[in-house]
Coordinates of N, CA and C and ligand atoms in Angstrom, one line a residue:
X288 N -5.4 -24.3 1.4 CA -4.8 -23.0 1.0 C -4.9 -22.8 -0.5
X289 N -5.0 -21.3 -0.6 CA -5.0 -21.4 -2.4 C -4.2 -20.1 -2.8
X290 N -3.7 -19.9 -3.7 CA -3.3 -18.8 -4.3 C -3.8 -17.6 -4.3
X291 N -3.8 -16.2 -4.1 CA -5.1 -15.6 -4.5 C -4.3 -14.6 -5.6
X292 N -4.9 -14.2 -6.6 CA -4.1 -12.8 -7.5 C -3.9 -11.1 -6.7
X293 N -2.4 -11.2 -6.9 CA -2.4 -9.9 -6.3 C -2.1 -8.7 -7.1
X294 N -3.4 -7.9 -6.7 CA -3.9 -6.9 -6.8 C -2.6 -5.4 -7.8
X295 N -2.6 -5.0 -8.8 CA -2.2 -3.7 -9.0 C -2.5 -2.7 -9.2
X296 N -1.5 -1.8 -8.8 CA -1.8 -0.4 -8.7 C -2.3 -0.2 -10.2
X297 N -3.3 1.4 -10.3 CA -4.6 0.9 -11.0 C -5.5 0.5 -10.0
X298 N -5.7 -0.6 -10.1 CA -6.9 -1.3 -9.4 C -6.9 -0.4 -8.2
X299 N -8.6 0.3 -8.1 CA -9.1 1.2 -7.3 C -8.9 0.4 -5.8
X300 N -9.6 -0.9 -5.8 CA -9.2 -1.2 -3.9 C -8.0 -1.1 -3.5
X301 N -6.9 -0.9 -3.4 CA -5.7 -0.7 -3.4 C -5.8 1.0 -2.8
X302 N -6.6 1.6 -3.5 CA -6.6 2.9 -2.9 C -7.9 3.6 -1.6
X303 N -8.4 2.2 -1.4 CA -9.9 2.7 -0.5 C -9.1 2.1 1.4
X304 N -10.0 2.5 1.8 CA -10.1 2.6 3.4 C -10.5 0.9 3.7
X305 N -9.4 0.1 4.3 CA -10.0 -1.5 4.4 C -11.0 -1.2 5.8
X306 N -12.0 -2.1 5.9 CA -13.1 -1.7 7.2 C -12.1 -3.2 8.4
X307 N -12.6 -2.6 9.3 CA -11.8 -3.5 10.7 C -12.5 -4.8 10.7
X308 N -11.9 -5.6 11.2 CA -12.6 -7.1 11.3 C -13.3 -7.2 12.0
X309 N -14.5 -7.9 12.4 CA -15.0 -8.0 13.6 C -15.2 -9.4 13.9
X310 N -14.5 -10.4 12.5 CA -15.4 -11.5 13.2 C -13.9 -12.4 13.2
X311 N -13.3 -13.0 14.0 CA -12.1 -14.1 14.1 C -12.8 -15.6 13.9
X312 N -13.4 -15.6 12.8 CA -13.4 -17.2 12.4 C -12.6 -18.2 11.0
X313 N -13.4 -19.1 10.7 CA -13.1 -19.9 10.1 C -12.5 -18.7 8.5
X314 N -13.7 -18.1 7.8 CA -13.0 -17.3 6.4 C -11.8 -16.5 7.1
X315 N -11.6 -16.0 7.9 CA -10.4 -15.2 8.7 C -9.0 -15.7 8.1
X316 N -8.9 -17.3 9.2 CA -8.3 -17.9 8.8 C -7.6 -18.7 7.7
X317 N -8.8 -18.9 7.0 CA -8.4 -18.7 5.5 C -7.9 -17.6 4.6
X318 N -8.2 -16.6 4.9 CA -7.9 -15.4 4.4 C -6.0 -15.3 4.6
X319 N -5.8 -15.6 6.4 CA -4.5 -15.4 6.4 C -3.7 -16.1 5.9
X320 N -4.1 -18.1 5.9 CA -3.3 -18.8 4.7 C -3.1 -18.3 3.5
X321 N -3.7 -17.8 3.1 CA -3.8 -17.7 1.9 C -3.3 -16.2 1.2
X322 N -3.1 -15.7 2.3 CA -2.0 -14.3 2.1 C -0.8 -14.7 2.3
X323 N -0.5 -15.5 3.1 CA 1.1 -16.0 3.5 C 1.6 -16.8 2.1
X324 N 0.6 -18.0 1.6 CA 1.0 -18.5 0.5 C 1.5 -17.7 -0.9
X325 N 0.4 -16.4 -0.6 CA 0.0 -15.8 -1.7 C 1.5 -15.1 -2.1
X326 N 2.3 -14.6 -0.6 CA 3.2 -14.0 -0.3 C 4.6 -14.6 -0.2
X327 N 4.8 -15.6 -0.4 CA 5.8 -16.7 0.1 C 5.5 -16.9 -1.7
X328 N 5.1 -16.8 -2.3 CA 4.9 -17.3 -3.9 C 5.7 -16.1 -4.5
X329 N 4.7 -14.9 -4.1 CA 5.6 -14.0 -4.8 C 7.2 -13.4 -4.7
X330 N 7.6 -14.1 -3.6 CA 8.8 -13.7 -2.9 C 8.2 -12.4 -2.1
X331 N 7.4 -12.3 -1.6 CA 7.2 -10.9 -0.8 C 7.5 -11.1 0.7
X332 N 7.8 -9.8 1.4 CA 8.1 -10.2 2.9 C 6.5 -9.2 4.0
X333 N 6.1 -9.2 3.2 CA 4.6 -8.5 3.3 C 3.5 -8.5 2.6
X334 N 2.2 -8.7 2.8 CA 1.6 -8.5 2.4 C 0.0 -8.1 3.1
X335 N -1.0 -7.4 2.6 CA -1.6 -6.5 3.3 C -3.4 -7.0 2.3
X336 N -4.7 -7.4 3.3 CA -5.5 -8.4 2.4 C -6.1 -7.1 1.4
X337 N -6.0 -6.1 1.4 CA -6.5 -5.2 0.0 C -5.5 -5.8 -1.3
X338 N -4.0 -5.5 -1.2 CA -3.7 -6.5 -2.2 C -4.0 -8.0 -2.7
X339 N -4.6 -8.8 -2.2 CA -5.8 -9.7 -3.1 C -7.1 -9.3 -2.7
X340 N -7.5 -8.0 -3.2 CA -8.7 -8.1 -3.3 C -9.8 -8.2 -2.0
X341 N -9.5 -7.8 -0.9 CA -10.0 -8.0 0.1 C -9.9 -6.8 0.8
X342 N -11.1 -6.0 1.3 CA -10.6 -4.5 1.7 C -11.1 -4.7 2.8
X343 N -10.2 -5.4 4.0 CA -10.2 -5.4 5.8 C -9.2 -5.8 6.3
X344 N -8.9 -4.9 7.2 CA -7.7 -4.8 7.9 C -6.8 -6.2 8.5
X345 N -6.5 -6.6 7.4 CA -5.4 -7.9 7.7 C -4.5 -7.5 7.1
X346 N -3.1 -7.8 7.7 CA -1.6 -8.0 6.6 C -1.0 -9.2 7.6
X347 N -0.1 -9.8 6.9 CA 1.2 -11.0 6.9 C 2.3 -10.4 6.6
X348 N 3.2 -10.5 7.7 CA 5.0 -10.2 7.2 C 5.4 -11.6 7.3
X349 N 6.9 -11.7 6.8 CA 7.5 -12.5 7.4 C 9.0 -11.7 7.3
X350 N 9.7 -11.3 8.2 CA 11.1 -10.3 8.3 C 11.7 -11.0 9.2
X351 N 13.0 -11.1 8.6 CA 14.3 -12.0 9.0 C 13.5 -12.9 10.3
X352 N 12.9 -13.9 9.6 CA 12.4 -15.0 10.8 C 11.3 -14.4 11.2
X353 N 10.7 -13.6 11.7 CA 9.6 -13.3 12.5 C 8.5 -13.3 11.3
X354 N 7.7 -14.5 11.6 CA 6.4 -14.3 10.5 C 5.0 -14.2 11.7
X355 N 4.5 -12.9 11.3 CA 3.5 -12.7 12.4 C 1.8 -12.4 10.7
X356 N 1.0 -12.4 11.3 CA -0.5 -11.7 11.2 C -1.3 -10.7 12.4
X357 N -1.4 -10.4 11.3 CA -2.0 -8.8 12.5 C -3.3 -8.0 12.1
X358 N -4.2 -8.6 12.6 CA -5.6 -7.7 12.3 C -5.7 -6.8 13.1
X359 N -6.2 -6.0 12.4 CA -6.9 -4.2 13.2 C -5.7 -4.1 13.5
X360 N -4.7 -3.7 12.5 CA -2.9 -3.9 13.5 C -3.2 -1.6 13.5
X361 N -2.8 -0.8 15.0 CA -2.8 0.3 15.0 C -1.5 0.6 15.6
X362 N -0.9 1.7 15.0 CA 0.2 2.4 15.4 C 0.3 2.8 16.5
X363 N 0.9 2.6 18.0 CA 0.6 3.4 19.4 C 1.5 4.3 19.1
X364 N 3.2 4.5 18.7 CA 3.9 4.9 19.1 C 4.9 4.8 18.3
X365 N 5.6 6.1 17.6 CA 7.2 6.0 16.7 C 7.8 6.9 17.1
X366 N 9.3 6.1 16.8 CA 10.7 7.2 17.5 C 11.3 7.1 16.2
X367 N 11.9 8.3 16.0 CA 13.2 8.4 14.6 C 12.6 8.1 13.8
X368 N 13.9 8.3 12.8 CA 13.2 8.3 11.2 C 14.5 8.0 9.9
X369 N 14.4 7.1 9.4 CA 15.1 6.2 8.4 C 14.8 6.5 6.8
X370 N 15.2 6.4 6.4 CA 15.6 6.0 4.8 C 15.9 4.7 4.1
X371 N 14.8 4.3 3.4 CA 15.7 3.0 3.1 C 14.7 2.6 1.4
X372 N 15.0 1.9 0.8 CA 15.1 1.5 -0.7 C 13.8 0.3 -0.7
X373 N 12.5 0.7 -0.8 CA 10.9 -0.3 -1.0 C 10.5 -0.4 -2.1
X374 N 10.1 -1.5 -2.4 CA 9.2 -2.3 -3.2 C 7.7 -2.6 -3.0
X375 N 6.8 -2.8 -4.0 CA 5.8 -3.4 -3.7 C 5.6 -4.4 -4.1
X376 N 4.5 -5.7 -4.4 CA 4.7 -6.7 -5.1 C 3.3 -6.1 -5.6
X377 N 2.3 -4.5 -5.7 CA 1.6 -4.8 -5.9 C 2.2 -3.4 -7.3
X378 N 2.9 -3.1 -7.0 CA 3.7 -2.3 -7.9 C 5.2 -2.7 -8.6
X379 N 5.3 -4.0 -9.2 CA 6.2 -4.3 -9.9 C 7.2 -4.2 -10.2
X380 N 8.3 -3.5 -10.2 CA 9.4 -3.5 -11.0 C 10.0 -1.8 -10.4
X381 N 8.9 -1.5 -9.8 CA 9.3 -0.1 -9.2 C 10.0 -0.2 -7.7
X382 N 10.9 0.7 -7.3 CA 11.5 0.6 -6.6 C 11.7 2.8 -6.0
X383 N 11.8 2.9 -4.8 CA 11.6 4.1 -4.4 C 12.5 4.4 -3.0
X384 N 12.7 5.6 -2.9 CA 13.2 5.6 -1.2 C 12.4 6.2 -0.6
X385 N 12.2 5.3 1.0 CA 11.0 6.0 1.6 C 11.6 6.3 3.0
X386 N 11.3 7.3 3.4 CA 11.2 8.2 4.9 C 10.2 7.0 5.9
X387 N 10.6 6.3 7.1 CA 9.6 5.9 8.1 C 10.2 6.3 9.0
X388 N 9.4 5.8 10.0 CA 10.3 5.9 11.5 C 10.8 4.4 11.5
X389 N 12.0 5.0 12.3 CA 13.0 3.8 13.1 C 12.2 2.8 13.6
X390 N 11.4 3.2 14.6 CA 10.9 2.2 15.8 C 9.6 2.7 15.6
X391 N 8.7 1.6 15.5 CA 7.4 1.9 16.3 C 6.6 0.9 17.1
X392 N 5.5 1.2 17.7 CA 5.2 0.0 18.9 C 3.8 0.1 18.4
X393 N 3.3 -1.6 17.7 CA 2.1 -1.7 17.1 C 0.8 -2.2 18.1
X394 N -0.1 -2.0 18.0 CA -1.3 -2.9 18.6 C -2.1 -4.0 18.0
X395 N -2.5 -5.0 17.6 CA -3.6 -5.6 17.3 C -3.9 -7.2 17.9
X396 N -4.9 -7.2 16.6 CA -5.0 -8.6 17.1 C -4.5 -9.8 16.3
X397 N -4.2 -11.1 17.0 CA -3.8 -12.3 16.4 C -5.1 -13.0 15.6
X398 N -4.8 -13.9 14.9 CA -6.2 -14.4 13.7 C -7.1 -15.0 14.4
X399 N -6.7 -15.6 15.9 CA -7.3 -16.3 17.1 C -8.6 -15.1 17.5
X400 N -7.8 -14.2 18.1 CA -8.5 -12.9 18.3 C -7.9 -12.4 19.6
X401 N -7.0 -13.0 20.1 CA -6.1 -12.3 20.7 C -5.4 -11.0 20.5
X402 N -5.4 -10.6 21.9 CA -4.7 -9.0 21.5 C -3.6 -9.3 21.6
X403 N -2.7 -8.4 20.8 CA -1.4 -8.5 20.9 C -0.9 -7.2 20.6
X404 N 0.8 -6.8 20.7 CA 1.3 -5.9 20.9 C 2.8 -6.0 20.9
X405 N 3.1 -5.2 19.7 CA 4.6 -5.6 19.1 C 5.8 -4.4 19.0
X406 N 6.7 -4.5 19.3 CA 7.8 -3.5 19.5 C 8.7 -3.9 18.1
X407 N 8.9 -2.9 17.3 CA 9.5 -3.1 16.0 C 10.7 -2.0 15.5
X408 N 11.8 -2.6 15.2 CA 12.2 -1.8 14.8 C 13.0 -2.1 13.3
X409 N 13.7 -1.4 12.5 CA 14.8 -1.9 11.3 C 13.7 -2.5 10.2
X410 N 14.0 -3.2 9.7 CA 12.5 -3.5 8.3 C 11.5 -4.2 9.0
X411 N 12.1 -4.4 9.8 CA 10.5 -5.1 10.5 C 9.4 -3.6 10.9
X412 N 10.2 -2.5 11.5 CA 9.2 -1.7 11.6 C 8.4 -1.2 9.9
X413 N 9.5 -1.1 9.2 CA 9.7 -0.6 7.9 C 8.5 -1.2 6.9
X414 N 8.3 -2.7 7.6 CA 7.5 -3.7 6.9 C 6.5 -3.1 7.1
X415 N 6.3 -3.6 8.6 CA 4.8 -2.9 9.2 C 3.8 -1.6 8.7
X416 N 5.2 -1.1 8.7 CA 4.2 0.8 8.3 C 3.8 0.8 6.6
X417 N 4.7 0.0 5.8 CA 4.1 0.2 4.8 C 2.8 -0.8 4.2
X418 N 2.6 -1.9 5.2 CA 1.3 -2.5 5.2 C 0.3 -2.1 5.8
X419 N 0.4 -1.0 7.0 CA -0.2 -0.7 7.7 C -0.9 0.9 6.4
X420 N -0.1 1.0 6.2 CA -0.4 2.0 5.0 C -1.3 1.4 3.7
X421 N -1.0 0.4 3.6 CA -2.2 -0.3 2.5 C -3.8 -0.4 2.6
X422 N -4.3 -0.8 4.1 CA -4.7 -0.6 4.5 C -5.5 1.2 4.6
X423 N -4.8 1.8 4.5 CA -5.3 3.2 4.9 C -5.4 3.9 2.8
X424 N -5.0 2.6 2.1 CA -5.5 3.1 0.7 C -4.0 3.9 0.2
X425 N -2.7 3.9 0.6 CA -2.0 4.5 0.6 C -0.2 3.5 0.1
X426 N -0.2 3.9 -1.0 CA 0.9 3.4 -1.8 C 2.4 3.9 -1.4
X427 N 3.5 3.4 -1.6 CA 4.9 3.5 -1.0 C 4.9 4.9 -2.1
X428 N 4.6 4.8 -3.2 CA 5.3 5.8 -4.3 C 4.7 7.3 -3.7
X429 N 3.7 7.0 -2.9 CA 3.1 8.6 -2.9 C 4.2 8.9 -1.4
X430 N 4.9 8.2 -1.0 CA 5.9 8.2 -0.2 C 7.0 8.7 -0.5
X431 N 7.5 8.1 -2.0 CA 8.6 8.1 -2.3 C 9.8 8.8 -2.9
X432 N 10.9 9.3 -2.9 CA 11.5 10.2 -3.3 C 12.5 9.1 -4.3
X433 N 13.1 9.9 -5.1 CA 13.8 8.8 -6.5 C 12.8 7.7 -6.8
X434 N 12.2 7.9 -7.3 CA 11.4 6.1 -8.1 C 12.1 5.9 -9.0
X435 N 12.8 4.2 -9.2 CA 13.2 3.9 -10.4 C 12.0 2.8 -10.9
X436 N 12.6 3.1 -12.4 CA 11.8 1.3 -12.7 C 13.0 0.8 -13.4
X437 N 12.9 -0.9 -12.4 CA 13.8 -1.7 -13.1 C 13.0 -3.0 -13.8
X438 N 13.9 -2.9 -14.7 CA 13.2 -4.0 -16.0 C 13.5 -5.4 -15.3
X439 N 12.8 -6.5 -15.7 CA 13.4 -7.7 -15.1 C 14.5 -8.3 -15.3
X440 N 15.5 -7.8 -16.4 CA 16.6 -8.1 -17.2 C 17.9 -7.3 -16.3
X441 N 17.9 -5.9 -16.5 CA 18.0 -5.1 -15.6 C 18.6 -6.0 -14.4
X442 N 17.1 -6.0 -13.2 CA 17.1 -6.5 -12.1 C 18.1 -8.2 -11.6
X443 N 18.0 -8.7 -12.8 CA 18.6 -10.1 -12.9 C 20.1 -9.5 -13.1
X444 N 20.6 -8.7 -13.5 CA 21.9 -8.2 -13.3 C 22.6 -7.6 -12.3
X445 N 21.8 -6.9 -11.6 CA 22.4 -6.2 -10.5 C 22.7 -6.6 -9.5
Ligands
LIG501 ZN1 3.0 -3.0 -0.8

């Protein structure tokens, strides 16, 4: 496993169309260690492979316990709609409130190449749609209503 640098806003791949996977092998698998490490370093509970540098449809969560990977992950289905206070790790220090739905019911595949098919709701949905958004070249802020920026000093106090 290795580290990989993640990606900031600025940086144009962040804003392009990731292309779908087609192949479940060996670089795959690497790709998804190496997002989890990449993500578990930065303290993130998501991360999506255009943030290091990689423009194809992979992301890694890990939300209260459930750590999944999900290629070609597609939206079948959302109910309701929430408010709640995001971060990016690919946008630093910024902080926003974003509008998702409550619940949605995801499709894709496992790193194996299994299909799979997941019922989400609370930040786990909340996780999903905003990685699933990365993927489509699309940042929380063009989401977001109140953006703050907190300083690191700031943030260590509150
Ligand atoms: Zn993000």
């Amino acid at each position: 496993m290795a580290l990989r640098t993640v990606r900031e806003h600025g940086d144009e791949i962040l804003r392009k169309q990731a292309r779908p996977i087609k192949r479940f092998d060996q670089a795959l698998q690497r790709l998804i260690d190496d997002m989890f490490e990449t993500m578990y370093y930065s303290h993130g509970i998501g991360l999506a492979a255009p943030q290091v540098g990689v423009p194809k449809r992979a992301i890694v969560l890990d939300v209260d316990g459930v750590k999944l990977a999900l290629i070609n992950p597609e939206i079948l289905g959302s109910e309701g709609e929430e408010s709640s206070t995001e971060g990016c790790l690919s946008v630093p220090g910024v902080y926003g409130e974003v509008k998702r739905n409550a619940s949605i019911v995801v499709r894709g595949h496992n790193p194996d190449g299994t299909a799979t098919e997941i019922q989400a709701t609370a930040l786990l949905a909340r996780c999903l749609q905003h990685e699933i958004d990365h993927l489509d070249g699309i940042l929380f802020m063009d989401k977001a209503t109140q953006l703050e920026s907190v300083t690191a000093s700031e943030a260590d106090g509150a």
